[in-house]
Short mmCIF file of C-alpha atoms and ligand atoms in Angstrom, two decimals:
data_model
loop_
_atom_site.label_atom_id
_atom_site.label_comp_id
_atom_site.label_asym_id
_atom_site.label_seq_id
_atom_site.Cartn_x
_atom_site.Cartn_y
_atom_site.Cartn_z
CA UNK A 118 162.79 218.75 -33.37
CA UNK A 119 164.06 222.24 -33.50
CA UNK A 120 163.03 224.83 -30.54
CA UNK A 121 160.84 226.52 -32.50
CA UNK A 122 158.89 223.19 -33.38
CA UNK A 123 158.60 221.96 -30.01
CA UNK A 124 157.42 225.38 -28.66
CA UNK A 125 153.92 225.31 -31.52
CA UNK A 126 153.44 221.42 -31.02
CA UNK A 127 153.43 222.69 -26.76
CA UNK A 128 150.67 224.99 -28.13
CA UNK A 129 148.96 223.07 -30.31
CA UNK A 130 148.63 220.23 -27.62
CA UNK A 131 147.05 223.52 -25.13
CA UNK A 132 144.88 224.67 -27.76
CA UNK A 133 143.64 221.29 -28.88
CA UNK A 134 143.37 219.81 -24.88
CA UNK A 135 139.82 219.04 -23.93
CA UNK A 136 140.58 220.29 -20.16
CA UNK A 137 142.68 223.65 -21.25
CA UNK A 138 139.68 225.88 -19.55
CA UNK A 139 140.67 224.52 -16.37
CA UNK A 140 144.09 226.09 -15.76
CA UNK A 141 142.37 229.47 -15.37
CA UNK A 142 140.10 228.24 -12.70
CA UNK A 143 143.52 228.10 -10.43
CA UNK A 144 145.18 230.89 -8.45
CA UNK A 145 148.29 232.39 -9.97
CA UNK A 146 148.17 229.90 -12.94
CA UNK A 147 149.24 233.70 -15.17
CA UNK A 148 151.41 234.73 -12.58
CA UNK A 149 154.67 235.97 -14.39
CA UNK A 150 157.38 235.14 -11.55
CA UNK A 151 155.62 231.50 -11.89
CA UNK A 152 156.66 229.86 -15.08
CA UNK A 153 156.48 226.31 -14.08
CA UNK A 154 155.13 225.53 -11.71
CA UNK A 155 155.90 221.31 -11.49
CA UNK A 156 155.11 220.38 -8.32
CA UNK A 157 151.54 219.86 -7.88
CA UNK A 158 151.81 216.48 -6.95
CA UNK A 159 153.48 217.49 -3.55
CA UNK A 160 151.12 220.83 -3.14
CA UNK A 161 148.48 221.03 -5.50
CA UNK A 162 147.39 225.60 -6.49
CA UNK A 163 144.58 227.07 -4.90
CA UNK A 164 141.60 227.11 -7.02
CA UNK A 165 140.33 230.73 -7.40
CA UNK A 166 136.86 229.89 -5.80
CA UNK A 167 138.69 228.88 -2.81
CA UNK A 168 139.55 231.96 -1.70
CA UNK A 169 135.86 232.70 -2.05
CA UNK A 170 134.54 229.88 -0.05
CA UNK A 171 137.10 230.24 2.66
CA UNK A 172 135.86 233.81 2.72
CA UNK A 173 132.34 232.66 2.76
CA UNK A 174 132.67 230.20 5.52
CA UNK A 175 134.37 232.18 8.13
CA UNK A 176 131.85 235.04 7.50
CA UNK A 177 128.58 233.04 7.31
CA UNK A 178 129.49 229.84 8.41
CA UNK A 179 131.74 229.76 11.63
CA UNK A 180 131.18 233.68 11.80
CA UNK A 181 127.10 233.43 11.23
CA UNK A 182 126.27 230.04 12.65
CA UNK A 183 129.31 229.51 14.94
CA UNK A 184 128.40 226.25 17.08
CA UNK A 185 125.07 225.37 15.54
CA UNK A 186 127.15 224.50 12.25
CA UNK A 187 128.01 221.62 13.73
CA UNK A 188 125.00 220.05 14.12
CA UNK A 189 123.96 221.61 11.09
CA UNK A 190 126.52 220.26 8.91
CA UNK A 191 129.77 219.66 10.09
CA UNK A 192 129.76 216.63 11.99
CA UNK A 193 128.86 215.12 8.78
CA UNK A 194 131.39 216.11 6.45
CA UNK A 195 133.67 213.54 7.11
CA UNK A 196 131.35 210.55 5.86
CA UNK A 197 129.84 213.14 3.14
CA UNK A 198 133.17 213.91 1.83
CA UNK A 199 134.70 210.71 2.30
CA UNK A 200 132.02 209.95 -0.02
CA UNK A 201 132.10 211.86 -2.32
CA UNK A 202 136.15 211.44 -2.80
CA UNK A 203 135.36 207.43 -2.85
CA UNK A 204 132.78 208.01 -5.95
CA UNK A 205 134.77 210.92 -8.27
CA UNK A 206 138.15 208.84 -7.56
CA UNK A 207 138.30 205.67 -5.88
CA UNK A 208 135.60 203.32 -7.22
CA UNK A 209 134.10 202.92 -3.83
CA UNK A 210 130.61 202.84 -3.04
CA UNK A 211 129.03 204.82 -0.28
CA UNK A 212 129.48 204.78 3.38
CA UNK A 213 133.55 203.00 3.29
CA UNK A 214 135.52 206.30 2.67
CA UNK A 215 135.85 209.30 5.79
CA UNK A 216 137.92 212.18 5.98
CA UNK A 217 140.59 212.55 9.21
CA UNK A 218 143.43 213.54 10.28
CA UNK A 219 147.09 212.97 8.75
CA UNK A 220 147.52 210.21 5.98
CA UNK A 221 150.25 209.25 8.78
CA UNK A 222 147.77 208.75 11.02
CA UNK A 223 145.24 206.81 9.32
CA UNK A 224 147.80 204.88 8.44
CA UNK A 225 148.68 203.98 11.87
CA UNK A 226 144.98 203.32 12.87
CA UNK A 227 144.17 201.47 9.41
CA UNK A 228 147.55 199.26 10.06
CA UNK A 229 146.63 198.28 13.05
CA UNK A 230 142.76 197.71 12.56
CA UNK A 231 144.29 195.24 10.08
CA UNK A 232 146.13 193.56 12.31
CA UNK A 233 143.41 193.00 14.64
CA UNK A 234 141.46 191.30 11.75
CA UNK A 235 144.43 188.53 11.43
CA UNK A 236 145.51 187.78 14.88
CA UNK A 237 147.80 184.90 15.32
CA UNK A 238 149.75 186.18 12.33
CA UNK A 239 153.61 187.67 12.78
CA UNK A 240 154.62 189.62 9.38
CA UNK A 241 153.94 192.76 7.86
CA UNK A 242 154.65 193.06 4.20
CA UNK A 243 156.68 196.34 2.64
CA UNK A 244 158.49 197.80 -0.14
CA UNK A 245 161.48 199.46 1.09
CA UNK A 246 160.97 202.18 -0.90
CA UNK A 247 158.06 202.92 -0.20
CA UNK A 248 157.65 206.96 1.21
CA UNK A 249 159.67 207.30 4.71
CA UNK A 250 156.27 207.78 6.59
CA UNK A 251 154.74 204.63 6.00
CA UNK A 252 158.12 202.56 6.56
CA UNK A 253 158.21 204.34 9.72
CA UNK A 254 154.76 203.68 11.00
CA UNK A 255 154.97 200.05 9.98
CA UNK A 256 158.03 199.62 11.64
CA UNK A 257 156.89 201.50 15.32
CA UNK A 258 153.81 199.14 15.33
CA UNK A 259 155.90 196.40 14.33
CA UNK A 260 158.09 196.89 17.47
CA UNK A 261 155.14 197.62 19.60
CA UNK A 262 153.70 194.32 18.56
CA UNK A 263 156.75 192.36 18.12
CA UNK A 264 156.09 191.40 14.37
CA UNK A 265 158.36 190.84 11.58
CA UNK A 266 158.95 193.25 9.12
CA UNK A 267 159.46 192.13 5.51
CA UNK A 268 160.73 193.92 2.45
CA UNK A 269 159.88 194.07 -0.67
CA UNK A 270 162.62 195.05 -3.10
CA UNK A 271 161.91 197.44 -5.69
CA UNK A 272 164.58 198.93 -8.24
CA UNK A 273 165.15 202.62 -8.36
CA UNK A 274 162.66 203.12 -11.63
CA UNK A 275 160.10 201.02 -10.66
CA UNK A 276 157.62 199.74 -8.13
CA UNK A 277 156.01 197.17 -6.72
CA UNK A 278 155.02 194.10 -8.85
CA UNK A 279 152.98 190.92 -8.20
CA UNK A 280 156.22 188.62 -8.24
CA UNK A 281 158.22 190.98 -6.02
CA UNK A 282 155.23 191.18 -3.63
CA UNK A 283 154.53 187.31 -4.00
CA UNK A 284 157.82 186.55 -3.23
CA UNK A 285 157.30 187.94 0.38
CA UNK A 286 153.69 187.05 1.08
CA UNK A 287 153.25 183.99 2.89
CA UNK A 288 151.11 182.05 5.54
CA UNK A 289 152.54 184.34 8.43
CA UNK A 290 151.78 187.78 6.75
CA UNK A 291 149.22 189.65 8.67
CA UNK A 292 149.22 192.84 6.36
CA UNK A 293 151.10 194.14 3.16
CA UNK A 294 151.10 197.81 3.02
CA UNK A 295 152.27 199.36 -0.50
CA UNK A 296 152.00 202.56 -2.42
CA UNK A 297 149.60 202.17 -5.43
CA UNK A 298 151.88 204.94 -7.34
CA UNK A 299 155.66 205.46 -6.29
CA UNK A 300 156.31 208.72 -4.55
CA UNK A 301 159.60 208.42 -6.72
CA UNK A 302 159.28 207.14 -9.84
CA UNK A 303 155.29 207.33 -10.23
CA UNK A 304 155.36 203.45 -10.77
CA UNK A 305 151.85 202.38 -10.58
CA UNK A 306 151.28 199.10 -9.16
CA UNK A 307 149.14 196.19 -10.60
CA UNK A 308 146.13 196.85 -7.73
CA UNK A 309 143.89 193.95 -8.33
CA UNK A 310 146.64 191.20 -9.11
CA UNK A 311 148.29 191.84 -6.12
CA UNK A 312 145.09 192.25 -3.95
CA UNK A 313 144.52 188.89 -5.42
CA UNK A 314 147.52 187.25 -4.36
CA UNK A 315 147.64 188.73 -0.59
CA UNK A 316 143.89 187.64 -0.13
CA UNK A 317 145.44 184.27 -1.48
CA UNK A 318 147.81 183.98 1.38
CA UNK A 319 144.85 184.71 4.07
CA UNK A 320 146.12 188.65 4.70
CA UNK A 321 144.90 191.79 4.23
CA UNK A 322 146.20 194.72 2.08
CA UNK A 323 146.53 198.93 2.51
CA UNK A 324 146.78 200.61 -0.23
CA UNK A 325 148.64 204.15 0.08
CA UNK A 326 147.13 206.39 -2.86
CA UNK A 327 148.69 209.57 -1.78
CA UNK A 328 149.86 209.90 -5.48
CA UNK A 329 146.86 208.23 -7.04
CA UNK A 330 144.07 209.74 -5.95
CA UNK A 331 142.69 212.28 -8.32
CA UNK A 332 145.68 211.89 -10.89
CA UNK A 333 145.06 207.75 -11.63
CA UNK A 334 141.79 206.46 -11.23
CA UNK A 335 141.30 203.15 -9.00
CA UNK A 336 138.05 200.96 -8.77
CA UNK A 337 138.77 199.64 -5.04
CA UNK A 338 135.61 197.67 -4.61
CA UNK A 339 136.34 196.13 -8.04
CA UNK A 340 139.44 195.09 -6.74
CA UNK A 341 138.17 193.91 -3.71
CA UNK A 342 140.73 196.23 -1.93
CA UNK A 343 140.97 195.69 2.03
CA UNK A 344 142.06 199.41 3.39
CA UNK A 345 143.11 202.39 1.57
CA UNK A 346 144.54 206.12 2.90
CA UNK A 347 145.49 209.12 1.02
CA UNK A 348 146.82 213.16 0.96
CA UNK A 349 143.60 215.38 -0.25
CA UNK A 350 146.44 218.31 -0.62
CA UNK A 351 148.30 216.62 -3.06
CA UNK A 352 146.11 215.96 -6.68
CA UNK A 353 143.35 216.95 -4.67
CA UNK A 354 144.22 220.46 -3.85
CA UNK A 355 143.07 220.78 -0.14
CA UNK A 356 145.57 223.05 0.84
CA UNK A 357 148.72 223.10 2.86
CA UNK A 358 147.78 220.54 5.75
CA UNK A 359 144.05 219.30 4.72
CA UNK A 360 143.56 216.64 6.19
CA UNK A 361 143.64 212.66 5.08
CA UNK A 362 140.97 210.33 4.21
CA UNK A 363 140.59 206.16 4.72
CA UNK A 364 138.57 203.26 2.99
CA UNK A 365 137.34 200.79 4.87
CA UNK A 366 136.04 197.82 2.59
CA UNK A 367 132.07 197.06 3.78
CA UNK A 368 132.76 193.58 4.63
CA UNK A 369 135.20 194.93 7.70
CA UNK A 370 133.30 197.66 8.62
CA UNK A 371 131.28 195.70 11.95
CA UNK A 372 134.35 194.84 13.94
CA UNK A 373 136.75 196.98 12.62
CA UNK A 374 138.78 197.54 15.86
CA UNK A 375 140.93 200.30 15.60
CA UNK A 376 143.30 201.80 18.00
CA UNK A 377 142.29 205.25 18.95
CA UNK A 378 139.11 205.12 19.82
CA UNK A 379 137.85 208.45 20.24
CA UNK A 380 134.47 210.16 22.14
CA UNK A 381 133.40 211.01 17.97
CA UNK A 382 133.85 207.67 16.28
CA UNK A 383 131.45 206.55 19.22
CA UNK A 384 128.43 205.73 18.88
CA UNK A 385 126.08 208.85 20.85
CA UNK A 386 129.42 211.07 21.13
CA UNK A 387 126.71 213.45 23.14
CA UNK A 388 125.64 211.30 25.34
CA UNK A 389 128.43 211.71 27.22
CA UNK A 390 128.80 208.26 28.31
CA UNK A 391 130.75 205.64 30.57
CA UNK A 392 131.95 203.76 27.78
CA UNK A 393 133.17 203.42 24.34
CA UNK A 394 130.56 202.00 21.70
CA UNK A 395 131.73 202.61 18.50
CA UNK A 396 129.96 203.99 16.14
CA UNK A 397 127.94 202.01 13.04
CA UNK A 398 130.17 202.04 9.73
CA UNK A 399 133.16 204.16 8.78
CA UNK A 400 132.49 206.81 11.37
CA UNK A 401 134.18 204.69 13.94
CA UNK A 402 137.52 205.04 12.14
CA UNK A 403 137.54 208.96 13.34
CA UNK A 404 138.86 209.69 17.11
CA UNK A 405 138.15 213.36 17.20
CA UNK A 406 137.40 216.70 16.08
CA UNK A 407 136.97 217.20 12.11
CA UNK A 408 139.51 219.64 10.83
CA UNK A 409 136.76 221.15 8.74
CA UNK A 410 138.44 224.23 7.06
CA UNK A 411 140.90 221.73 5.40
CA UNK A 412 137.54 220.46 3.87
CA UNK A 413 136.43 223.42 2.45
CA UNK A 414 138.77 223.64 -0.84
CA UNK A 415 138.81 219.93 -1.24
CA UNK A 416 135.43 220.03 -2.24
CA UNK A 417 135.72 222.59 -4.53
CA UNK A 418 138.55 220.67 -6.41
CA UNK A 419 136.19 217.18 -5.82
CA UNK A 420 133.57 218.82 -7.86
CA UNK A 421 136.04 219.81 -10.48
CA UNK A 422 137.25 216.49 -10.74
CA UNK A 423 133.71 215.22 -10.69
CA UNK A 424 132.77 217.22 -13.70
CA UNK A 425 135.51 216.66 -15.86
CA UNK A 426 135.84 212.65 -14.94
CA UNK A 427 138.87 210.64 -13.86
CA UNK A 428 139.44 209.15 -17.47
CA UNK A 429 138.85 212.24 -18.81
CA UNK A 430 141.88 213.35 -16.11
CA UNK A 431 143.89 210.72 -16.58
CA UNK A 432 144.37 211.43 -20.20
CA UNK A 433 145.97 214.48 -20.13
CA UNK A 434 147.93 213.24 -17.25
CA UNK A 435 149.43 210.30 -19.18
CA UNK A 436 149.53 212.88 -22.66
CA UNK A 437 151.65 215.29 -20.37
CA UNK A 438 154.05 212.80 -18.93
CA UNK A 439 154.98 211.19 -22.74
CA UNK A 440 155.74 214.75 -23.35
CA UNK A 441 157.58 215.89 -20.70
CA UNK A 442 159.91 212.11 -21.31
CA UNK A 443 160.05 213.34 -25.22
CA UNK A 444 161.15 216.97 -24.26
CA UNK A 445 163.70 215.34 -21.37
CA UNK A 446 165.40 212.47 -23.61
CA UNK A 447 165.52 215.03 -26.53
CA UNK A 448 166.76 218.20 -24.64
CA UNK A 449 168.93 216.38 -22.16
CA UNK A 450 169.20 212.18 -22.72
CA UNK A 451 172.87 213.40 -24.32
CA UNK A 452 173.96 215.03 -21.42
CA UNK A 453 173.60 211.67 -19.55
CA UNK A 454 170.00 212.76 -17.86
CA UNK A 455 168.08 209.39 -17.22
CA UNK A 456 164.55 208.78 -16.91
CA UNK A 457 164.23 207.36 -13.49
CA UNK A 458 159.80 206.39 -13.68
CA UNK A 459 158.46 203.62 -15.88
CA UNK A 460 158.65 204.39 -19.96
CA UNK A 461 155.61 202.72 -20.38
CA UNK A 462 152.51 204.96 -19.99
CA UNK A 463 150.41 202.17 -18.67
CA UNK A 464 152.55 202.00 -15.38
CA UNK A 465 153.33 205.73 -15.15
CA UNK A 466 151.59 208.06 -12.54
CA UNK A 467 151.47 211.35 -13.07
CA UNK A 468 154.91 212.82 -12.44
CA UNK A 469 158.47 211.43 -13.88
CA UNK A 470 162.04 211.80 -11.70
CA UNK A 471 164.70 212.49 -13.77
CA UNK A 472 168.44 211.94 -12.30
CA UNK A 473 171.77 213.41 -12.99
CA UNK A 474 174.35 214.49 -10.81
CA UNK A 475 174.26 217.75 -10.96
CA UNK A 476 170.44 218.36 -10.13
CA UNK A 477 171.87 218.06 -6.39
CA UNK A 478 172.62 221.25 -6.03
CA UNK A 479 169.91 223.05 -8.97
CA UNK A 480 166.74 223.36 -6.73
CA UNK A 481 167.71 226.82 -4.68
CA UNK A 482 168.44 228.54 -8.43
CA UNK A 483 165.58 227.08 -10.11
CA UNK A 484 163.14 227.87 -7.60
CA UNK A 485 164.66 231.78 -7.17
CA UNK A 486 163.50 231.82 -10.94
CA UNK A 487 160.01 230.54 -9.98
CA UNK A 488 160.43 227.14 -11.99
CA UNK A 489 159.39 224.40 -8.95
CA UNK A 490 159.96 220.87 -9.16
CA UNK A 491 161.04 219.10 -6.45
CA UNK A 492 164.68 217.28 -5.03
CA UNK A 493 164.24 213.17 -4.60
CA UNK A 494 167.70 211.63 -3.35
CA UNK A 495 170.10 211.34 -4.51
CA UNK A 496 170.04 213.02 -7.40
CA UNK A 497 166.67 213.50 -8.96
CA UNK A 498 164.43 216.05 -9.67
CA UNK A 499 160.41 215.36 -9.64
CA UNK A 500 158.50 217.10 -12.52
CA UNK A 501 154.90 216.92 -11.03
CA UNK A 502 152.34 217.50 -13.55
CA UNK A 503 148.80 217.97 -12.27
CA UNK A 504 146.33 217.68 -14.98
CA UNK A 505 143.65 220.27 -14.42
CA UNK A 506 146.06 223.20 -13.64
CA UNK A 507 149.92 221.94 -15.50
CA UNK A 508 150.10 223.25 -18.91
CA UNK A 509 152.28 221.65 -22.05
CA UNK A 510 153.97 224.71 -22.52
CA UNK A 511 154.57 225.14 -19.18
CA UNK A 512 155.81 222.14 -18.50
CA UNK A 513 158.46 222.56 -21.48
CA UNK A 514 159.72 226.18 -19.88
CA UNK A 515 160.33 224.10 -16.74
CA UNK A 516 162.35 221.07 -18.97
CA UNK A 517 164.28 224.04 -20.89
CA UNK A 518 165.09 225.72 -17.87
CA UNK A 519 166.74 222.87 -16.27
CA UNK A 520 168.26 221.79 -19.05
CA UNK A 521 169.90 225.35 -19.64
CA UNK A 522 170.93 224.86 -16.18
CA UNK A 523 172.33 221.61 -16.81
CA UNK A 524 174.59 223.42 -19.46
CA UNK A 525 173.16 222.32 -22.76
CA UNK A 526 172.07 224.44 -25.76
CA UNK A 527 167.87 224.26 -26.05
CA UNK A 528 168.23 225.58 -29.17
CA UNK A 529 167.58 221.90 -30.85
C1 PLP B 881 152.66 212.58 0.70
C2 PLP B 881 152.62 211.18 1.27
C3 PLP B 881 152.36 210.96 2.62
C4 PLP B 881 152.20 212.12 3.57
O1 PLP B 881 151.72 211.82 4.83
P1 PLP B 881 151.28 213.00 5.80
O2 PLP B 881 150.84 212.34 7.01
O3 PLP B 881 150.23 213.80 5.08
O4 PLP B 881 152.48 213.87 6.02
C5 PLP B 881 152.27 209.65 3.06
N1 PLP B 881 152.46 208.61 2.21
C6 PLP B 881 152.73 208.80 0.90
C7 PLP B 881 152.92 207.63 -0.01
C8 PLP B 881 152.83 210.09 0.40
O5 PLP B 881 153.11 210.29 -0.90
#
């Protein structure tokens, strides 16, 4: 396709996209020094009425009603947000989703409430590549407890599947804890064959949706899904640091013994009493304080997402990945760039890594000229397209860019 081409079918697919209004609703989405921006999926923009509602609350909200607000509203959010996440994106009914602290975190507490479900068992399940933070927790608590840890091999452009997975699970495993969609290569996992096949061997199952949740819808109760965690500053825009949420299927809610048990997961955190009684439902899963300004511009991009629909999202997402592959193999397959996430748009999140040897040392130069994807060892760059707020022109400045980078004409 010559350059020309490529740039009108760009803006033909912006013209003719269903969700185009949206990109204006985010900050800096025109900004000039901001070309491509390609890395939503680590940091999702600002949306414009953020800055409005952040203004709002700390003038009539902390600033107006200052401690009342909690009573008011605040010690609520986490179960009223937590719902409202679990119904635009997650397939999960009310009262089994709450908003808390890290996704590292939850994980630990979510891990280990597992555990407690299945005592008697030695193994957690694991794909080693799996992101470094939930390797790492699973291996502290396996140490603490002395369990087993045992890996799940995945190849470099891929993820998780059901034999892989199978091949580990077995009458010892407590819990198998696996990404949904591959913080590398954006392979998305088969959920409900391999919720099957754990339930099968008598464990439970985490899911991490860090890089599913508002990019690749998920029906967890469908699935019959044990525990799930996510980012909300990722795909769901929350800002730098907005804190995590957790699912908690119904069926473990009364029991679910988790490890920090906290004075406001209890159950009359005002009563100021002598001992812990957790609280009824998913509320016991939070230890303390809600960070509720992290809250705040999550909801704003919740009710986004709510509006336009997760099908709806996941369309353009899986329209602007095929692109961004076609623009990639065309503008740079010659030059020996490879395709590092799954070619098939069925098991495809919604970012692609693309490797070559020389992106090792591109990010500083690209990122000077405001073009931002990210560095995934050990050679790949990450071209995160968010679908509400990436662009298919934009996307193909970033592609071009690198590729001129790389050293080869974009003229074709
Ligand atoms: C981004 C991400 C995290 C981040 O965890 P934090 O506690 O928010 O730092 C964890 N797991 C996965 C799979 C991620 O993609």
């Amino acid at each position: 396709m010559s350059f020309d081409a490529r740039t009108d079918l760009a803006r033909s697919l912006d013209a003719e996209d269903p969700l185009g209004w949206c990109r204006e609703l985010f900050e800096g989405h025109d900004d000039p020094s901001l070309p491509a921006y390609l890395d939503g999926n680590s940091l999702g923009r600002p949306l414009k009425a953020t800055a409005e509602h952040l203004n709002e609350f700390v003038r009539a909200k902390w600033g107006g009603r200052l401690i009342r607000a909690w009573d008011e509203e605040w010690l609520r959010l986490p179960e009223a947000v937590g719902d409202q996440i679990g119904r635009v994106a997650l397939g999960a009914a009310t009262g089994q989703c709450v908003v808390a602290d890290s996704t590292s975190v939850l994980l630990y507490k979510v891990i280990r409430a597992a555990l407690n479900a299945r005592p008697g068992r030695s193994e957690i399940v694991i794909e080693r590549a799996n992101f470094p933070t939930d390797r790492f927790i699973v291996e502290g608590i396996a140490r603490d407890r002395g369990l087993t840890v045992r890996w799940v091999e995945t190849p470099h452009d891929g993820g998780p599947t059901p034999e892989t997975v199978g091949s580990q699970v077995g009458p010892a495993t407590a819990v198998v804890v696996l990404s949904h969609v591959a913080y590398r290569s954006a392979h998305v996992a088969d959920m409900e064959t391999i919720t099957k096949l754990t339930h099968d061997a008598g464990a439970l199952i985490v899911w991490d949706l860090s890089h599913t949740v508002g990019s690749v819808p998920v029906h967890l109760d469908a699935c019959g899904a044990d525990f799930a965690v996510g980012c909300s500053y990722k795909y769901l825009n929350g800002g730098p640091g907005a804190p995590a949420w957790a699912y908690v299927a119904e069926r473990h809610l009364q029991g679910l013994d988790q490890p920090i048990q906290g004075w406001l997961g209890s159950s009359a955190p005002f009563g100021m009493g002598t001992a812990y009684e957790p609280a009824v439902g998913v509320r016991r899963l939070v230890s303390g304080t809600p960070p509720i300004l992290g809250m705040v511009a999550m909801q704003d991009m919740l009710n986004l997402l709510e509006q336009v629909g997760m099908d709806e999202v996941r369309r353009k997402s899986v329209q602007l990945t095929s692109f961004a592959i076609d623009a990639v193999d065309e503008l740079m397959g010659r030059a020996g760039v490879v395709i590092a996430s799954p070619r098939d748009a069925d098991q495809r999140g919604s970012h692609i890594t693309i490797d070559h040897p020389a992106f090792e040392n591109m990010l500083p130069e690209l990122w000077e000229e405001g073009v931002i994807p990210d560095f995934r060892n050990p050679h790949g760059l990450r071209l995160g397209l968010s679908p509400l707020s990436t662009s298919f022109e934009e996307t193909l400045t970033g592609i071009r860019e690198i590729a001129r980078k790389l050293g080869v004409a974009t003229l074709d």
